[in-house]
Amino acid sequence: MTNNSLVSSIRERYQKIQSQIADAAQAVGRNPDSVKLLVVTKKQPLFVVEATIAAGIRILGENYPEEAVQKQETLGEKNKVEWHMIGHVQSRKARLVAENFAFLHSLDSLKLARRLNRFSAGAEKTLPVLLEFNVGGELSKSGWDASDESRWEVFLPDVEEILSLSNLEVRGLMTMPPFYQDAELTRPYFRQLRKLRDYLSDHYPLNQWNQLSMGTSGDFRIAIEEGATFVRVGQAIVGSRPL
Ligand SMILES: *Cc1c(COP(=O)(O)O)cnc(C)c1O
């Protein structure tokens, strides 16, 4: 595939997903503009990232801090993008993330929050973050375990301290539900995240809890019906990932 045809096929798929987003939002009476589409380029080679930018896409999601920063540096002048970190961040990578990303979707521990706060202060910035919750309770997934509603108060002390960190700005929640072939089966998990958001909002009403980052290529429509404000779509726009 020539680069031009890659650019136009990414642009077409992006527009198709945008119109599906608008349909899903309108079907439940939501404003389509309330849903932001993040294009996930993790593991994709640089030429795919370049084609994505050439297609006019301006918000990219990446999972691995080093891989993303390397892409940013290689892009140089062409790096006109807002980078969002969506994968698990090890504490020792906190500095890389604080300095090189506009938004973190996957804040999953108090320890990481403290370090991000320190490095964000050093970089004289405030980092917008989402708290990641593991609503399915799977061992392979990151985030505070939120599978048992009767135990939600267990993580309130962590949330409370994170809200007090002055160089982090908590905007809402994020989740990655268990994978199902049938996207409809993810609905209860998305619903659970929204319920958890309402619970935290009741406990900490002074904070803005507007953002819900949920839904990927396979299940973004369901996520939007359940209140997603960010959907993170990779394969359906930039194609399958190299192994
Ligand atoms: C890879 C990934 C996505 C995108 O998944 P696709 O199936 O490519 O749409 C979204 N969110 C997270 C956290 C991911 O790791």
Short mmCIF file of N, CA, C and O in Angstrom, two decimals, residues 145-236:
data_model
loop_
_atom_site.label_atom_id
_atom_site.label_comp_id
_atom_site.label_asym_id
_atom_site.label_seq_id
_atom_site.Cartn_x
_atom_site.Cartn_y
_atom_site.Cartn_z
N ASP A 145 -9.55 -2.75 42.20
CA ASP A 145 -10.59 -3.77 42.01
C ASP A 145 -11.95 -3.21 42.44
O ASP A 145 -12.17 -2.93 43.61
N ALA A 146 -12.83 -3.06 41.46
CA ALA A 146 -14.15 -2.48 41.75
C ALA A 146 -15.25 -3.48 41.45
O ALA A 146 -16.40 -3.12 41.21
N SER A 147 -14.89 -4.78 41.43
CA SER A 147 -15.87 -5.79 41.02
C SER A 147 -16.93 -6.02 42.10
O SER A 147 -18.04 -6.44 41.80
N ASP A 148 -16.59 -5.74 43.36
CA ASP A 148 -17.52 -5.99 44.46
C ASP A 148 -17.96 -4.65 45.05
O ASP A 148 -17.23 -3.99 45.79
N GLU A 149 -19.18 -4.28 44.71
CA GLU A 149 -19.71 -2.98 45.12
C GLU A 149 -19.68 -2.75 46.62
O GLU A 149 -19.54 -1.62 47.08
N SER A 150 -19.83 -3.84 47.39
CA SER A 150 -19.87 -3.67 48.84
C SER A 150 -18.49 -3.32 49.40
O SER A 150 -18.35 -3.01 50.58
N ARG A 151 -17.48 -3.36 48.54
CA ARG A 151 -16.13 -3.04 49.01
C ARG A 151 -15.56 -1.76 48.37
O ARG A 151 -14.36 -1.51 48.44
N TRP A 152 -16.41 -0.98 47.79
CA TRP A 152 -15.93 0.24 47.13
C TRP A 152 -15.27 1.21 48.11
O TRP A 152 -14.37 1.94 47.73
N GLU A 153 -15.72 1.20 49.37
CA GLU A 153 -15.15 2.19 50.29
C GLU A 153 -13.68 1.90 50.59
O GLU A 153 -12.96 2.79 51.05
N VAL A 154 -13.21 0.70 50.27
CA VAL A 154 -11.81 0.34 50.50
C VAL A 154 -10.85 1.28 49.78
O VAL A 154 -9.79 1.62 50.30
N PHE A 155 -11.22 1.74 48.58
CA PHE A 155 -10.26 2.61 47.88
C PHE A 155 -10.52 4.11 48.09
O PHE A 155 -9.82 4.93 47.55
N LEU A 156 -11.49 4.45 48.93
CA LEU A 156 -11.74 5.88 49.16
C LEU A 156 -10.53 6.64 49.72
O LEU A 156 -10.27 7.77 49.28
N PRO A 157 -9.77 6.06 50.67
CA PRO A 157 -8.60 6.80 51.16
C PRO A 157 -7.60 7.12 50.04
O PRO A 157 -7.04 8.22 50.00
N ASP A 158 -7.39 6.17 49.13
CA ASP A 158 -6.48 6.43 47.99
C ASP A 158 -7.04 7.57 47.13
O ASP A 158 -6.31 8.50 46.76
N VAL A 159 -8.31 7.49 46.83
CA VAL A 159 -8.93 8.52 45.98
C VAL A 159 -8.81 9.88 46.65
O VAL A 159 -8.44 10.88 46.03
N GLU A 160 -9.07 9.90 47.95
CA GLU A 160 -9.03 11.17 48.68
C GLU A 160 -7.65 11.80 48.63
O GLU A 160 -7.50 13.00 48.40
N GLU A 161 -6.63 10.97 48.81
CA GLU A 161 -5.28 11.54 48.76
C GLU A 161 -4.94 12.02 47.34
O GLU A 161 -4.35 13.08 47.15
N ILE A 162 -5.33 11.24 46.34
CA ILE A 162 -5.04 11.63 44.95
C ILE A 162 -5.71 12.97 44.62
O ILE A 162 -5.12 13.84 43.98
N LEU A 163 -6.94 13.15 45.11
CA LEU A 163 -7.64 14.42 44.85
C LEU A 163 -6.92 15.61 45.48
O LEU A 163 -7.05 16.73 45.01
N SER A 164 -6.13 15.32 46.52
CA SER A 164 -5.43 16.43 47.20
C SER A 164 -4.11 16.80 46.54
O SER A 164 -3.48 17.78 46.91
N LEU A 165 -3.65 16.01 45.57
CA LEU A 165 -2.35 16.28 44.93
C LEU A 165 -2.51 17.45 43.96
O LEU A 165 -3.32 17.39 43.03
N SER A 166 -1.73 18.51 44.18
CA SER A 166 -2.05 19.74 43.46
C SER A 166 -1.62 19.77 42.00
O SER A 166 -2.11 20.60 41.24
N ASN A 167 -0.74 18.87 41.58
CA ASN A 167 -0.34 18.88 40.17
C ASN A 167 -0.99 17.77 39.35
O ASN A 167 -0.59 17.50 38.21
N LEU A 168 -2.00 17.12 39.93
CA LEU A 168 -2.83 16.19 39.17
C LEU A 168 -4.25 16.73 39.20
O LEU A 168 -4.68 17.31 40.20
N GLU A 169 -4.96 16.53 38.09
CA GLU A 169 -6.35 16.97 38.03
C GLU A 169 -7.20 15.76 37.66
O GLU A 169 -7.16 15.32 36.50
N VAL A 170 -7.94 15.23 38.61
CA VAL A 170 -8.74 14.03 38.34
C VAL A 170 -10.02 14.44 37.60
O VAL A 170 -10.82 15.22 38.09
N ARG A 171 -10.18 13.90 36.39
CA ARG A 171 -11.33 14.28 35.55
C ARG A 171 -12.42 13.21 35.46
O ARG A 171 -13.47 13.44 34.90
N GLY A 172 -12.11 11.99 35.93
CA GLY A 172 -13.11 10.92 35.82
C GLY A 172 -12.47 9.55 35.91
O GLY A 172 -11.40 9.40 36.50
N LEU A 173 -13.11 8.56 35.29
CA LEU A 173 -12.71 7.16 35.44
C LEU A 173 -12.48 6.49 34.08
O LEU A 173 -13.00 6.92 33.06
N MET A 174 -11.72 5.40 34.15
CA MET A 174 -11.44 4.62 32.94
C MET A 174 -11.55 3.13 33.30
O MET A 174 -11.28 2.75 34.44
N THR A 175 -11.94 2.32 32.32
CA THR A 175 -11.90 0.87 32.54
C THR A 175 -11.67 0.12 31.24
O THR A 175 -11.88 0.63 30.14
N MET A 176 -11.20 -1.10 31.41
CA MET A 176 -11.01 -2.06 30.32
C MET A 176 -11.76 -3.31 30.79
O MET A 176 -11.27 -4.03 31.65
N PRO A 177 -12.96 -3.55 30.24
CA PRO A 177 -13.76 -4.69 30.72
C PRO A 177 -13.20 -6.02 30.21
O PRO A 177 -12.34 -6.02 29.33
N PRO A 178 -13.71 -7.13 30.73
CA PRO A 178 -13.31 -8.43 30.15
C PRO A 178 -13.67 -8.46 28.67
O PRO A 178 -14.60 -7.78 28.24
N PHE A 179 -12.92 -9.24 27.90
CA PHE A 179 -13.19 -9.31 26.46
C PHE A 179 -14.27 -10.34 26.14
O PHE A 179 -14.24 -11.46 26.64
N TYR A 180 -15.22 -9.95 25.32
CA TYR A 180 -16.24 -10.87 24.81
C TYR A 180 -16.37 -10.69 23.31
O TYR A 180 -16.29 -9.58 22.80
N GLN A 181 -16.62 -11.78 22.59
CA GLN A 181 -16.93 -11.67 21.16
C GLN A 181 -18.21 -10.86 20.97
O GLN A 181 -18.31 -10.04 20.07
N ASP A 182 -19.16 -11.12 21.85
CA ASP A 182 -20.44 -10.42 21.78
C ASP A 182 -20.35 -9.16 22.65
O ASP A 182 -20.39 -9.22 23.87
N ALA A 183 -20.23 -7.99 21.97
CA ALA A 183 -19.99 -6.73 22.68
C ALA A 183 -21.08 -6.42 23.70
O ALA A 183 -20.83 -5.77 24.72
N GLU A 184 -22.28 -6.89 23.44
CA GLU A 184 -23.39 -6.61 24.34
C GLU A 184 -23.06 -7.08 25.78
O GLU A 184 -23.52 -6.48 26.76
N LEU A 185 -22.25 -8.11 25.88
CA LEU A 185 -21.91 -8.65 27.20
C LEU A 185 -21.02 -7.72 28.03
O LEU A 185 -20.85 -7.92 29.22
N THR A 186 -20.45 -6.69 27.37
CA THR A 186 -19.63 -5.74 28.14
C THR A 186 -20.49 -4.67 28.81
O THR A 186 -20.01 -3.95 29.70
N ARG A 187 -21.74 -4.58 28.41
CA ARG A 187 -22.60 -3.50 28.91
C ARG A 187 -22.64 -3.39 30.44
O ARG A 187 -22.49 -2.29 30.98
N PRO A 188 -22.81 -4.49 31.18
CA PRO A 188 -22.89 -4.36 32.65
C PRO A 188 -21.61 -3.76 33.26
O PRO A 188 -21.69 -3.07 34.27
N TYR A 189 -20.47 -3.97 32.61
CA TYR A 189 -19.21 -3.43 33.14
C TYR A 189 -19.14 -1.92 32.93
O TYR A 189 -18.70 -1.18 33.80
N PHE A 190 -19.59 -1.48 31.77
CA PHE A 190 -19.62 -0.04 31.51
C PHE A 190 -20.60 0.65 32.45
O PHE A 190 -20.34 1.73 32.97
N ARG A 191 -21.72 -0.01 32.67
CA ARG A 191 -22.74 0.53 33.56
C ARG A 191 -22.18 0.64 34.99
O ARG A 191 -22.43 1.60 35.70
N GLN A 192 -21.42 -0.38 35.35
CA GLN A 192 -20.82 -0.40 36.69
C GLN A 192 -19.83 0.76 36.87
O GLN A 192 -19.76 1.37 37.93
N LEU A 193 -19.08 1.07 35.83
CA LEU A 193 -18.12 2.18 35.93
C LEU A 193 -18.87 3.50 36.10
O LEU A 193 -18.47 4.36 36.88
N ARG A 194 -19.96 3.65 35.39
CA ARG A 194 -20.73 4.89 35.52
C ARG A 194 -21.33 5.00 36.93
O ARG A 194 -21.33 6.07 37.53
N LYS A 195 -21.78 3.87 37.45
CA LYS A 195 -22.32 3.86 38.81
C LYS A 195 -21.24 4.23 39.84
O LYS A 195 -21.49 4.96 40.79
N LEU A 196 -20.04 3.70 39.60
CA LEU A 196 -18.91 4.02 40.48
C LEU A 196 -18.57 5.51 40.38
O LEU A 196 -18.25 6.15 41.39
N ARG A 197 -18.67 6.05 39.18
CA ARG A 197 -18.43 7.48 39.02
C ARG A 197 -19.43 8.28 39.86
O ARG A 197 -19.08 9.21 40.57
N ASP A 198 -20.71 7.86 39.82
CA ASP A 198 -21.72 8.58 40.60
C ASP A 198 -21.45 8.46 42.10
O ASP A 198 -21.64 9.41 42.86
N TYR A 199 -20.98 7.28 42.50
CA TYR A 199 -20.64 7.04 43.91
C TYR A 199 -19.50 7.97 44.35
O TYR A 199 -19.57 8.63 45.41
N LEU A 200 -18.46 8.07 43.53
CA LEU A 200 -17.33 8.94 43.88
C LEU A 200 -17.74 10.41 43.84
O LEU A 200 -17.31 11.22 44.67
N SER A 201 -18.60 10.72 42.90
CA SER A 201 -19.08 12.09 42.78
C SER A 201 -19.92 12.48 44.01
O SER A 201 -19.86 13.61 44.48
N ASP A 202 -20.67 11.53 44.55
CA ASP A 202 -21.43 11.78 45.79
C ASP A 202 -20.48 12.00 46.97
O ASP A 202 -20.73 12.83 47.84
N HIS A 203 -19.39 11.23 47.00
CA HIS A 203 -18.43 11.36 48.10
C HIS A 203 -17.59 12.62 47.98
O HIS A 203 -17.22 13.21 49.00
N TYR A 204 -17.25 12.99 46.75
CA TYR A 204 -16.35 14.13 46.54
C TYR A 204 -16.97 15.09 45.52
O TYR A 204 -16.50 15.22 44.39
N PRO A 205 -18.04 15.75 45.92
CA PRO A 205 -18.79 16.57 44.98
C PRO A 205 -18.04 17.81 44.48
O PRO A 205 -18.44 18.41 43.48
N LEU A 206 -16.97 18.17 45.16
CA LEU A 206 -16.24 19.36 44.71
C LEU A 206 -15.39 19.07 43.49
O LEU A 206 -14.99 19.98 42.77
N ASN A 207 -15.11 17.80 43.25
CA ASN A 207 -14.32 17.44 42.07
C ASN A 207 -15.25 17.26 40.86
O ASN A 207 -16.41 16.90 40.99
N GLN A 208 -14.72 17.51 39.65
CA GLN A 208 -15.46 17.28 38.41
C GLN A 208 -15.20 15.84 37.96
O GLN A 208 -14.06 15.48 37.69
N TRP A 209 -16.24 15.05 37.86
CA TRP A 209 -16.08 13.63 37.51
C TRP A 209 -16.68 13.33 36.14
O TRP A 209 -17.23 12.26 35.91
N ASN A 210 -16.60 14.30 35.22
CA ASN A 210 -17.34 14.18 33.96
C ASN A 210 -16.89 13.07 33.02
O ASN A 210 -17.68 12.54 32.25
N GLN A 211 -15.59 12.76 33.03
CA GLN A 211 -15.07 11.91 31.96
C GLN A 211 -15.15 10.42 32.28
O GLN A 211 -14.75 9.97 33.36
N LEU A 212 -15.63 9.65 31.29
CA LEU A 212 -15.63 8.19 31.37
C LEU A 212 -14.94 7.66 30.12
O LEU A 212 -15.47 7.81 29.01
N SER A 213 -13.75 7.07 30.30
CA SER A 213 -13.00 6.53 29.17
C SER A 213 -13.26 5.04 29.09
O SER A 213 -12.78 4.27 29.93
N MET A 214 -14.09 4.63 28.13
CA MET A 214 -14.44 3.21 28.01
C MET A 214 -14.94 2.92 26.61
O MET A 214 -15.60 3.74 25.99
N GLY A 215 -14.58 1.69 26.14
CA GLY A 215 -14.98 1.28 24.80
C GLY A 215 -13.80 1.27 23.84
O GLY A 215 -13.02 2.22 23.81
N THR A 216 -13.66 0.16 23.09
CA THR A 216 -12.59 0.00 22.10
C THR A 216 -13.25 -0.39 20.76
O THR A 216 -14.47 -0.30 20.64
N SER A 217 -12.44 -0.82 19.78
CA SER A 217 -12.99 -1.13 18.45
C SER A 217 -14.25 -1.99 18.51
O SER A 217 -15.19 -1.75 17.77
N GLY A 218 -14.24 -2.99 19.38
CA GLY A 218 -15.33 -3.97 19.38
C GLY A 218 -16.59 -3.52 20.10
O GLY A 218 -17.68 -4.04 19.84
N ASP A 219 -16.46 -2.59 21.04
CA ASP A 219 -17.61 -2.33 21.91
C ASP A 219 -17.87 -0.85 22.18
O ASP A 219 -18.57 -0.51 23.14
N PHE A 220 -17.33 0.05 21.32
CA PHE A 220 -17.49 1.48 21.63
C PHE A 220 -18.94 1.96 21.59
O PHE A 220 -19.33 2.87 22.31
N ARG A 221 -19.76 1.31 20.74
CA ARG A 221 -21.17 1.76 20.66
C ARG A 221 -21.88 1.53 22.00
O ARG A 221 -22.62 2.39 22.49
N ILE A 222 -21.64 0.33 22.56
CA ILE A 222 -22.26 -0.01 23.84
C ILE A 222 -21.76 0.96 24.91
O ILE A 222 -22.53 1.46 25.74
N ALA A 223 -20.44 1.24 24.88
CA ALA A 223 -19.86 2.15 25.88
C ALA A 223 -20.50 3.53 25.80
O ALA A 223 -20.78 4.16 26.83
N ILE A 224 -20.75 4.01 24.57
CA ILE A 224 -21.37 5.33 24.40
C ILE A 224 -22.81 5.32 24.94
O ILE A 224 -23.25 6.25 25.61
N GLU A 225 -23.52 4.23 24.67
CA GLU A 225 -24.88 4.13 25.21
C GLU A 225 -24.87 4.19 26.74
O GLU A 225 -25.83 4.64 27.36
N GLU A 226 -23.75 3.74 27.33
CA GLU A 226 -23.65 3.73 28.79
C GLU A 226 -22.91 4.95 29.34
O GLU A 226 -22.60 4.99 30.53
N GLY A 227 -22.59 5.92 28.49
CA GLY A 227 -22.07 7.19 29.01
C GLY A 227 -20.63 7.53 28.70
O GLY A 227 -20.11 8.52 29.23
N ALA A 228 -19.94 6.75 27.86
CA ALA A 228 -18.53 7.06 27.56
C ALA A 228 -18.37 8.47 27.01
O ALA A 228 -19.16 8.91 26.17
N THR A 229 -17.32 9.16 27.47
CA THR A 229 -16.98 10.47 26.90
C THR A 229 -15.68 10.40 26.10
O THR A 229 -15.36 11.31 25.34
N PHE A 230 -14.90 9.33 26.35
CA PHE A 230 -13.73 9.02 25.53
C PHE A 230 -13.90 7.59 25.06
O PHE A 230 -14.17 6.71 25.89
N VAL A 231 -13.74 7.32 23.76
CA VAL A 231 -13.61 5.93 23.31
C VAL A 231 -12.22 5.79 22.72
O VAL A 231 -11.68 6.73 22.13
N ARG A 232 -11.61 4.62 22.93
CA ARG A 232 -10.22 4.39 22.53
C ARG A 232 -10.20 3.32 21.44
O ARG A 232 -10.30 2.14 21.70
N VAL A 233 -10.09 3.77 20.20
CA VAL A 233 -10.23 2.84 19.07
C VAL A 233 -8.92 2.72 18.31
O VAL A 233 -8.38 3.73 17.84
N GLY A 234 -8.43 1.50 18.19
CA GLY A 234 -7.19 1.24 17.46
C GLY A 234 -7.45 0.53 16.15
O GLY A 234 -7.56 1.14 15.08
N GLN A 235 -7.57 -0.80 16.24
CA GLN A 235 -7.64 -1.66 15.06
C GLN A 235 -8.67 -1.24 14.02
O GLN A 235 -8.41 -1.33 12.82
N ALA A 236 -9.83 -0.79 14.46
CA ALA A 236 -10.89 -0.45 13.50
C ALA A 236 -10.53 0.78 12.66
O ALA A 236 -11.18 1.04 11.66
#
